[in-house]
Tab-separated table of N, CA and C in Angstrom:
chain	number	residue	atom	x	y	z
A	288	VAL	N	-101.133	-97.734	-89.192
A	288	VAL	CA	-102.295	-98.709	-89.268
A	288	VAL	C	-103.828	-97.752	-89.004
A	289	GLN	N	-104.705	-97.690	-89.496
A	289	GLN	CA	-105.921	-97.473	-89.060
A	289	GLN	C	-107.251	-98.210	-89.718
A	290	LEU	N	-108.207	-97.912	-88.571
A	290	LEU	CA	-109.362	-98.465	-88.854
A	290	LEU	C	-110.502	-97.610	-89.591
A	291	GLN	N	-111.564	-98.069	-90.341
A	291	GLN	CA	-112.212	-96.990	-91.291
A	291	GLN	C	-113.776	-97.869	-90.819
A	292	ALA	N	-114.274	-97.191	-90.324
A	292	ALA	CA	-116.277	-97.792	-90.121
A	292	ALA	C	-116.897	-97.270	-90.759
A	293	SER	N	-117.743	-97.949	-91.142
A	293	SER	CA	-118.960	-97.624	-92.070
A	293	SER	C	-120.191	-98.463	-91.908
A	294	GLY	N	-121.418	-98.035	-92.383
A	294	GLY	CA	-122.350	-98.784	-92.332
A	294	GLY	C	-123.758	-98.356	-91.613
A	295	GLY	N	-123.350	-97.162	-90.685
A	295	GLY	CA	-124.563	-96.664	-89.878
A	295	GLY	C	-125.464	-96.331	-90.640
A	296	GLY	N	-126.512	-95.709	-89.786
A	296	GLY	CA	-127.491	-95.074	-90.574
A	296	GLY	C	-128.869	-95.157	-89.869
A	297	LEU	N	-130.131	-95.065	-90.029
A	297	LEU	CA	-131.352	-95.025	-89.238
A	297	LEU	C	-132.093	-96.269	-90.120
A	298	VAL	N	-132.814	-96.809	-89.020
A	298	VAL	CA	-133.159	-98.028	-89.452
A	298	VAL	C	-134.779	-98.387	-88.416
A	299	GLN	N	-135.317	-98.983	-88.950
A	299	GLN	CA	-136.818	-99.022	-88.151
A	299	GLN	C	-136.804	-100.376	-86.981
A	300	ALA	N	-137.059	-100.273	-86.219
A	300	ALA	CA	-137.072	-101.454	-85.359
A	300	ALA	C	-137.675	-102.563	-86.050
A	301	GLY	N	-136.444	-103.827	-85.723
A	301	GLY	CA	-137.080	-104.877	-86.443
A	301	GLY	C	-136.335	-105.139	-87.640
A	302	GLY	N	-135.584	-104.124	-88.127
A	302	GLY	CA	-134.601	-104.102	-89.583
A	302	GLY	C	-133.336	-104.594	-89.077
A	303	SER	N	-132.483	-104.208	-90.135
A	303	SER	CA	-130.799	-104.884	-90.135
A	303	SER	C	-130.362	-103.886	-90.803
A	304	LEU	N	-129.113	-103.905	-90.109
A	304	LEU	CA	-128.057	-103.010	-90.600
A	304	LEU	C	-126.614	-103.942	-90.602
A	305	ARG	N	-125.721	-103.581	-91.640
A	305	ARG	CA	-124.496	-104.222	-91.613
A	305	ARG	C	-123.434	-103.445	-91.328
A	306	LEU	N	-122.187	-103.262	-90.504
A	306	LEU	CA	-121.317	-102.409	-90.103
A	306	LEU	C	-120.047	-103.024	-90.938
A	307	SER	N	-119.407	-102.331	-91.396
A	307	SER	CA	-118.036	-102.707	-91.917
A	307	SER	C	-116.972	-102.003	-91.555
A	308	CYS	N	-115.867	-102.436	-90.829
A	308	CYS	CA	-114.658	-101.577	-90.673
A	308	CYS	C	-113.263	-102.532	-91.561
A	309	LYS	N	-112.767	-101.231	-92.330
A	309	LYS	CA	-111.547	-101.896	-92.682
A	309	LYS	C	-110.248	-101.437	-92.184
A	310	ALA	N	-108.967	-102.134	-92.382
A	310	ALA	CA	-107.872	-102.070	-91.527
A	310	ALA	C	-106.938	-101.510	-93.115
A	311	SER	N	-106.096	-100.566	-92.627
A	311	SER	CA	-105.283	-100.272	-93.922
A	311	SER	C	-104.042	-99.730	-93.047
A	312	GLY	N	-102.933	-100.053	-93.730
A	312	GLY	CA	-101.443	-99.413	-93.131
A	312	GLY	C	-100.792	-100.645	-94.013
A	313	MET	N	-99.227	-100.800	-93.344
A	313	MET	CA	-98.570	-101.126	-93.977
A	313	MET	C	-98.158	-102.706	-93.010
A	314	ASN	N	-97.932	-103.759	-93.728
A	314	ASN	CA	-97.374	-105.117	-93.057
A	314	ASN	C	-97.918	-105.324	-91.607
A	315	PHE	N	-98.987	-105.472	-91.690
A	315	PHE	CA	-99.731	-105.891	-90.073
A	315	PHE	C	-100.212	-107.046	-90.374
A	316	ARG	N	-100.887	-107.807	-89.224
A	316	ARG	CA	-101.639	-108.879	-88.882
A	316	ARG	C	-102.575	-108.646	-87.993
A	317	ILE	N	-103.719	-109.107	-88.068
A	317	ILE	CA	-105.032	-108.817	-87.334
A	317	ILE	C	-105.262	-109.739	-86.265
A	318	ASN	N	-104.979	-109.950	-85.081
A	318	ASN	CA	-105.554	-110.870	-84.133
A	318	ASN	C	-107.408	-110.608	-83.793
A	319	THR	N	-107.405	-110.231	-82.462
A	319	THR	CA	-108.619	-110.019	-81.969
A	319	THR	C	-109.277	-108.774	-82.747
A	320	VAL	N	-110.798	-109.166	-83.205
A	320	VAL	CA	-111.471	-107.830	-83.491
A	320	VAL	C	-112.600	-107.864	-82.522
A	321	ALA	N	-113.210	-106.441	-82.360
A	321	ALA	CA	-114.202	-106.455	-81.453
A	321	ALA	C	-115.118	-105.173	-82.052
A	322	TRP	N	-116.190	-105.288	-81.585
A	322	TRP	CA	-117.112	-104.213	-81.907
A	322	TRP	C	-117.823	-103.636	-80.395
A	323	TYR	N	-117.922	-102.515	-80.103
A	323	TYR	CA	-118.270	-101.817	-79.028
A	323	TYR	C	-119.033	-100.640	-79.376
A	324	ARG	N	-120.116	-100.599	-78.266
A	324	ARG	CA	-121.174	-99.397	-78.663
A	324	ARG	C	-121.109	-98.409	-77.335
A	325	GLN	N	-121.738	-97.247	-77.537
A	325	GLN	CA	-121.775	-96.058	-76.825
A	325	GLN	C	-123.021	-95.380	-77.216
A	326	ALA	N	-123.993	-95.562	-76.216
A	326	ALA	CA	-125.149	-95.377	-76.311
A	326	ALA	C	-125.316	-93.479	-75.428
A	327	PRO	N	-126.160	-92.763	-75.823
A	327	PRO	CA	-126.233	-91.518	-75.096
A	327	PRO	C	-126.337	-91.535	-73.962
A	328	GLY	N	-125.155	-90.907	-73.088
A	328	GLY	CA	-125.391	-90.903	-71.441
A	328	GLY	C	-124.989	-92.126	-70.796
A	329	LYS	N	-124.414	-93.646	-71.805
A	329	LYS	CA	-123.995	-94.559	-71.156
A	329	LYS	C	-122.370	-94.590	-71.309
A	330	GLN	N	-121.772	-95.697	-70.860
A	330	GLN	CA	-120.428	-96.045	-70.827
A	330	GLN	C	-120.428	-96.938	-72.254
A	331	ARG	N	-119.169	-96.997	-72.680
A	331	ARG	CA	-119.026	-97.530	-73.980
A	331	ARG	C	-119.194	-99.317	-73.461
A	332	GLU	N	-119.558	-100.100	-74.337
A	332	GLU	CA	-119.800	-101.568	-73.848
A	332	GLU	C	-119.385	-102.257	-74.868
A	333	LEU	N	-118.646	-103.778	-74.616
A	333	LEU	CA	-118.311	-104.387	-75.517
A	333	LEU	C	-119.721	-105.214	-76.429
A	334	VAL	N	-119.768	-105.519	-77.400
A	334	VAL	CA	-120.879	-106.047	-78.122
A	334	VAL	C	-120.254	-107.014	-78.402
A	335	ALA	N	-119.173	-107.285	-79.468
A	335	ALA	CA	-118.883	-108.749	-79.826
A	335	ALA	C	-117.315	-108.944	-80.167
A	336	THR	N	-116.769	-110.179	-79.937
A	336	THR	CA	-115.384	-110.220	-80.271
A	336	THR	C	-115.385	-111.347	-81.232
A	337	ASN	N	-114.143	-111.383	-81.855
A	337	ASN	CA	-113.550	-112.354	-82.884
A	337	ASN	C	-112.286	-112.913	-82.884
A	338	ASP	N	-111.868	-113.657	-82.625
A	338	ASP	CA	-110.361	-113.946	-82.369
A	338	ASP	C	-109.920	-114.706	-83.334
A	339	SER	N	-108.505	-114.700	-83.831
A	339	SER	CA	-108.005	-115.346	-85.066
A	339	SER	C	-108.012	-116.889	-85.324
A	340	GLY	N	-108.646	-117.311	-83.969
A	340	GLY	CA	-109.109	-118.589	-84.391
A	340	GLY	C	-110.729	-118.960	-84.598
A	341	GLY	N	-111.169	-117.979	-85.126
A	341	GLY	CA	-112.593	-118.074	-85.345
A	341	GLY	C	-113.448	-117.792	-84.059
A	342	GLY	N	-113.133	-118.046	-82.899
A	342	GLY	CA	-113.639	-117.860	-81.796
A	342	GLY	C	-114.689	-116.443	-81.874
A	343	THR	N	-115.994	-116.680	-81.142
A	343	THR	CA	-116.516	-115.422	-80.978
A	343	THR	C	-117.471	-115.427	-79.756
A	344	THR	N	-117.407	-113.900	-79.483
A	344	THR	CA	-118.334	-114.123	-77.860
A	344	THR	C	-119.150	-112.857	-78.132
A	345	TYR	N	-120.253	-112.807	-77.624
A	345	TYR	CA	-121.311	-111.777	-77.638
A	345	TYR	C	-122.077	-111.484	-76.364
A	346	ALA	N	-122.526	-109.879	-76.273
A	346	ALA	CA	-123.131	-109.498	-74.966
A	346	ALA	C	-124.378	-110.013	-75.189
A	347	ASP	N	-124.789	-110.190	-73.623
A	347	ASP	CA	-126.171	-111.110	-73.765
A	347	ASP	C	-127.372	-110.256	-74.776
A	348	SER	N	-127.116	-109.441	-74.366
A	348	SER	CA	-128.133	-108.339	-75.045
A	348	SER	C	-128.604	-108.328	-76.564
A	349	VAL	N	-127.290	-109.024	-77.100
A	349	VAL	CA	-127.326	-108.802	-78.571
A	349	VAL	C	-127.269	-110.820	-79.260
A	350	LYS	N	-127.025	-111.674	-78.374
A	350	LYS	CA	-126.810	-112.683	-78.470
A	350	LYS	C	-128.202	-113.006	-79.306
A	351	GLY	N	-127.794	-113.799	-80.427
A	351	GLY	CA	-128.991	-114.327	-81.491
A	351	GLY	C	-129.431	-113.532	-82.258
A	352	ARG	N	-129.084	-112.138	-82.221
A	352	ARG	CA	-129.572	-111.115	-83.080
A	352	ARG	C	-128.213	-110.687	-83.901
A	353	PHE	N	-127.176	-110.526	-83.583
A	353	PHE	CA	-125.847	-109.631	-84.113
A	353	PHE	C	-124.659	-111.081	-84.350
A	354	SER	N	-124.169	-110.524	-85.396
A	354	SER	CA	-123.309	-111.924	-85.896
A	354	SER	C	-121.669	-111.145	-86.229
A	355	ILE	N	-120.703	-111.160	-85.526
A	355	ILE	CA	-119.339	-110.634	-86.012
A	355	ILE	C	-118.806	-111.530	-86.795
A	356	SER	N	-117.692	-110.981	-88.001
A	356	SER	CA	-117.110	-111.591	-89.026
A	356	SER	C	-115.914	-111.087	-89.426
A	357	ARG	N	-115.111	-111.584	-90.114
A	357	ARG	CA	-113.903	-110.850	-90.657
A	357	ARG	C	-113.770	-111.689	-92.359
A	358	ASP	N	-113.104	-111.130	-92.810
A	358	ASP	CA	-112.839	-111.193	-94.334
A	358	ASP	C	-111.241	-110.650	-94.465
A	359	GLY	N	-110.306	-111.795	-94.191
A	359	GLY	CA	-108.862	-111.762	-94.151
A	359	GLY	C	-108.385	-111.232	-95.552
A	360	THR	N	-109.090	-111.394	-96.662
A	360	THR	CA	-108.539	-110.986	-97.692
A	360	THR	C	-108.761	-109.520	-98.024
A	361	LYS	N	-109.637	-108.934	-97.205
A	361	LYS	CA	-110.025	-107.628	-97.497
A	361	LYS	C	-109.519	-106.797	-96.133
A	362	ASN	N	-109.051	-107.315	-95.402
A	362	ASN	CA	-108.975	-106.613	-93.748
A	362	ASN	C	-110.042	-106.027	-93.462
A	363	THR	N	-111.352	-106.700	-93.513
A	363	THR	CA	-112.417	-106.111	-93.102
A	363	THR	C	-113.206	-107.072	-92.247
A	364	MET	N	-113.642	-106.352	-91.136
A	364	MET	CA	-114.352	-106.973	-90.054
A	364	MET	C	-115.893	-106.403	-90.134
A	365	TYR	N	-117.078	-107.204	-89.850
A	365	TYR	CA	-118.196	-106.963	-90.165
A	365	TYR	C	-118.962	-107.270	-88.714
A	366	LEU	N	-120.382	-106.476	-88.556
A	366	LEU	CA	-121.233	-106.802	-87.592
A	366	LEU	C	-122.172	-106.667	-88.396
A	367	GLN	N	-123.004	-108.010	-88.680
A	367	GLN	CA	-124.342	-108.168	-89.081
A	367	GLN	C	-125.780	-107.746	-87.981
A	368	MET	N	-126.146	-106.935	-87.740
A	368	MET	CA	-127.317	-106.683	-87.023
A	368	MET	C	-128.824	-106.842	-87.117
A	369	ASN	N	-129.393	-107.881	-86.791
A	369	ASN	CA	-130.541	-108.325	-87.214
A	369	ASN	C	-131.856	-107.800	-85.883
A	370	SER	N	-133.113	-107.785	-86.285
A	370	SER	CA	-133.991	-107.606	-85.482
A	370	SER	C	-133.485	-106.692	-84.363
A	371	LEU	N	-133.067	-105.195	-85.257
A	371	LEU	CA	-132.768	-103.984	-84.204
A	371	LEU	C	-133.964	-103.736	-83.328
A	372	LYS	N	-133.473	-103.122	-82.269
A	372	LYS	CA	-134.304	-102.502	-81.196
A	372	LYS	C	-133.864	-101.307	-80.959
A	373	SER	N	-134.966	-100.534	-80.248
A	373	SER	CA	-134.365	-98.712	-80.032
A	373	SER	C	-133.413	-98.999	-79.350
A	374	GLU	N	-133.157	-100.190	-78.251
A	374	GLU	CA	-132.179	-99.818	-77.440
A	374	GLU	C	-130.874	-100.281	-78.172
A	375	ASP	N	-130.765	-100.304	-79.090
A	375	ASP	CA	-129.352	-100.720	-79.950
A	375	ASP	C	-129.001	-99.552	-80.464
A	376	THR	N	-129.765	-98.203	-80.152
A	376	THR	CA	-129.229	-97.188	-80.601
A	376	THR	C	-127.875	-96.656	-79.914
A	377	ALA	N	-126.643	-96.399	-80.672
A	377	ALA	CA	-125.624	-96.060	-79.849
A	377	ALA	C	-124.854	-95.757	-81.272
A	378	VAL	N	-123.521	-94.942	-81.013
A	378	VAL	CA	-122.252	-94.907	-81.746
A	378	VAL	C	-121.526	-96.505	-81.608
A	379	TYR	N	-121.325	-97.129	-82.772
A	379	TYR	CA	-120.766	-98.228	-82.777
A	379	TYR	C	-119.090	-97.876	-83.101
A	380	TYR	N	-118.288	-98.686	-82.219
A	380	TYR	CA	-116.838	-98.554	-82.671
A	380	TYR	C	-116.267	-100.103	-82.876
A	381	CYS	N	-115.353	-99.835	-83.930
A	381	CYS	CA	-114.634	-101.260	-84.363
A	381	CYS	C	-113.385	-101.087	-83.261
A	382	ASN	N	-112.768	-102.333	-83.296
A	382	ASN	CA	-111.431	-102.445	-82.581
A	382	ASN	C	-110.693	-103.529	-82.888
A	383	ALA	N	-109.398	-103.356	-83.081
A	383	ALA	CA	-108.696	-104.267	-83.790
A	383	ALA	C	-107.502	-104.529	-82.731
A	384	GLU	N	-106.884	-105.557	-82.345
A	384	GLU	CA	-105.543	-105.946	-82.003
A	384	GLU	C	-104.826	-106.234	-83.033
A	385	MET	N	-103.863	-105.211	-83.610
A	385	MET	CA	-102.991	-105.591	-84.678
A	385	MET	C	-101.367	-105.719	-84.345
A	386	TYR	N	-100.723	-106.552	-85.206
A	386	TYR	CA	-99.471	-106.647	-84.784
A	386	TYR	C	-98.746	-106.114	-86.155
A	387	ILE	N	-97.761	-105.327	-85.798
A	387	ILE	CA	-97.048	-104.470	-86.886
A	387	ILE	C	-95.479	-105.220	-86.986
A	388	ILE	N	-95.929	-105.996	-88.327
A	388	ILE	CA	-94.787	-107.049	-88.667
A	388	ILE	C	-93.446	-106.226	-88.585
A	389	GLY	N	-93.177	-105.140	-89.065
A	389	GLY	CA	-91.902	-104.560	-89.278
A	389	GLY	C	-91.465	-104.039	-87.828
A	390	ARG	N	-92.425	-103.745	-87.055
A	390	ARG	CA	-92.004	-102.984	-85.929
A	390	ARG	C	-91.829	-103.871	-84.739
A	391	ARG	N	-92.498	-105.326	-84.960
A	391	ARG	CA	-92.457	-106.441	-84.083
A	391	ARG	C	-93.215	-105.601	-82.616
A	392	GLU	N	-94.464	-105.133	-82.810
A	392	GLU	CA	-95.085	-104.270	-81.994
A	392	GLU	C	-96.663	-104.476	-82.144
A	393	SER	N	-97.382	-104.868	-81.048
A	393	SER	CA	-98.668	-104.475	-80.823
A	393	SER	C	-99.576	-103.636	-80.533
A	394	LEU	N	-100.487	-103.220	-81.228
A	394	LEU	CA	-101.156	-102.224	-80.729
A	394	LEU	C	-102.643	-102.274	-80.868
A	395	SER	N	-103.612	-101.636	-80.237
A	395	SER	CA	-104.911	-101.682	-79.824
A	395	SER	C	-105.424	-100.345	-80.862
A	396	VAL	N	-106.056	-100.574	-81.753
A	396	VAL	CA	-106.572	-99.371	-82.918
A	396	VAL	C	-108.088	-99.592	-82.950
A	397	TRP	N	-108.663	-98.262	-82.787
A	397	TRP	CA	-109.878	-98.042	-83.117
A	397	TRP	C	-110.546	-97.285	-84.051
A	398	GLY	N	-111.680	-97.703	-84.426
A	398	GLY	CA	-112.122	-96.934	-85.774
A	398	GLY	C	-112.705	-95.632	-84.897
A	399	GLN	N	-113.394	-94.985	-86.149
A	399	GLN	CA	-113.854	-93.584	-86.040
A	399	GLN	C	-115.164	-93.459	-85.000
A	400	GLY	N	-115.739	-94.531	-85.160
A	400	GLY	CA	-117.352	-94.904	-84.673
A	400	GLY	C	-118.392	-94.759	-86.049
A	401	THR	N	-119.509	-95.000	-85.922
A	401	THR	CA	-120.553	-94.781	-87.105
A	401	THR	C	-121.841	-95.052	-86.233
A	402	LEU	N	-122.741	-94.105	-86.470
A	402	LEU	CA	-123.825	-93.973	-85.335
A	402	LEU	C	-124.797	-94.739	-86.347
A	403	VAL	N	-125.799	-95.527	-85.321
A	403	VAL	CA	-126.973	-96.615	-85.587
A	403	VAL	C	-127.974	-95.878	-84.809
A	404	THR	N	-128.906	-95.437	-85.432
A	404	THR	CA	-130.255	-95.025	-84.651
A	404	THR	C	-131.371	-96.018	-85.228
A	405	VAL	N	-132.172	-96.472	-84.150
A	405	VAL	CA	-133.167	-97.380	-84.288
A	405	VAL	C	-134.618	-96.743	-84.075
A	406	SER	N	-135.398	-96.869	-84.815
A	406	SER	CA	-136.728	-95.902	-84.717
A	406	SER	C	-137.820	-96.707	-84.065
A	407	SER	N	-138.752	-96.482	-83.201
A	407	SER	CA	-139.780	-97.682	-82.754
A	407	SER	C	-140.961	-97.195	-83.563
């Protein structure tokens, strides 16, 4: 199983971007999904989570501006980012807790990261 992230790019402050992360592989179920980010010279931080029941959490720094969601029919998770600020500049990573049905095994899977640059 793997995650493929996309949607990053260069945007002006105040603008919007939507990140996508598609899961692929065989016979899996996605439980909790999350987006993390890592800015230059800083540690990776949790941005948002979405559990299988639809519950969501957000870092204080993005509350009211970012929205995490998923489309189970497409095995894809999203991060809608509005009112972007220069401090949102980072590499964004998707993460999913996936249950591999045939192997009865749970895995934490990471996407490859997508760069978001916000110019002021």
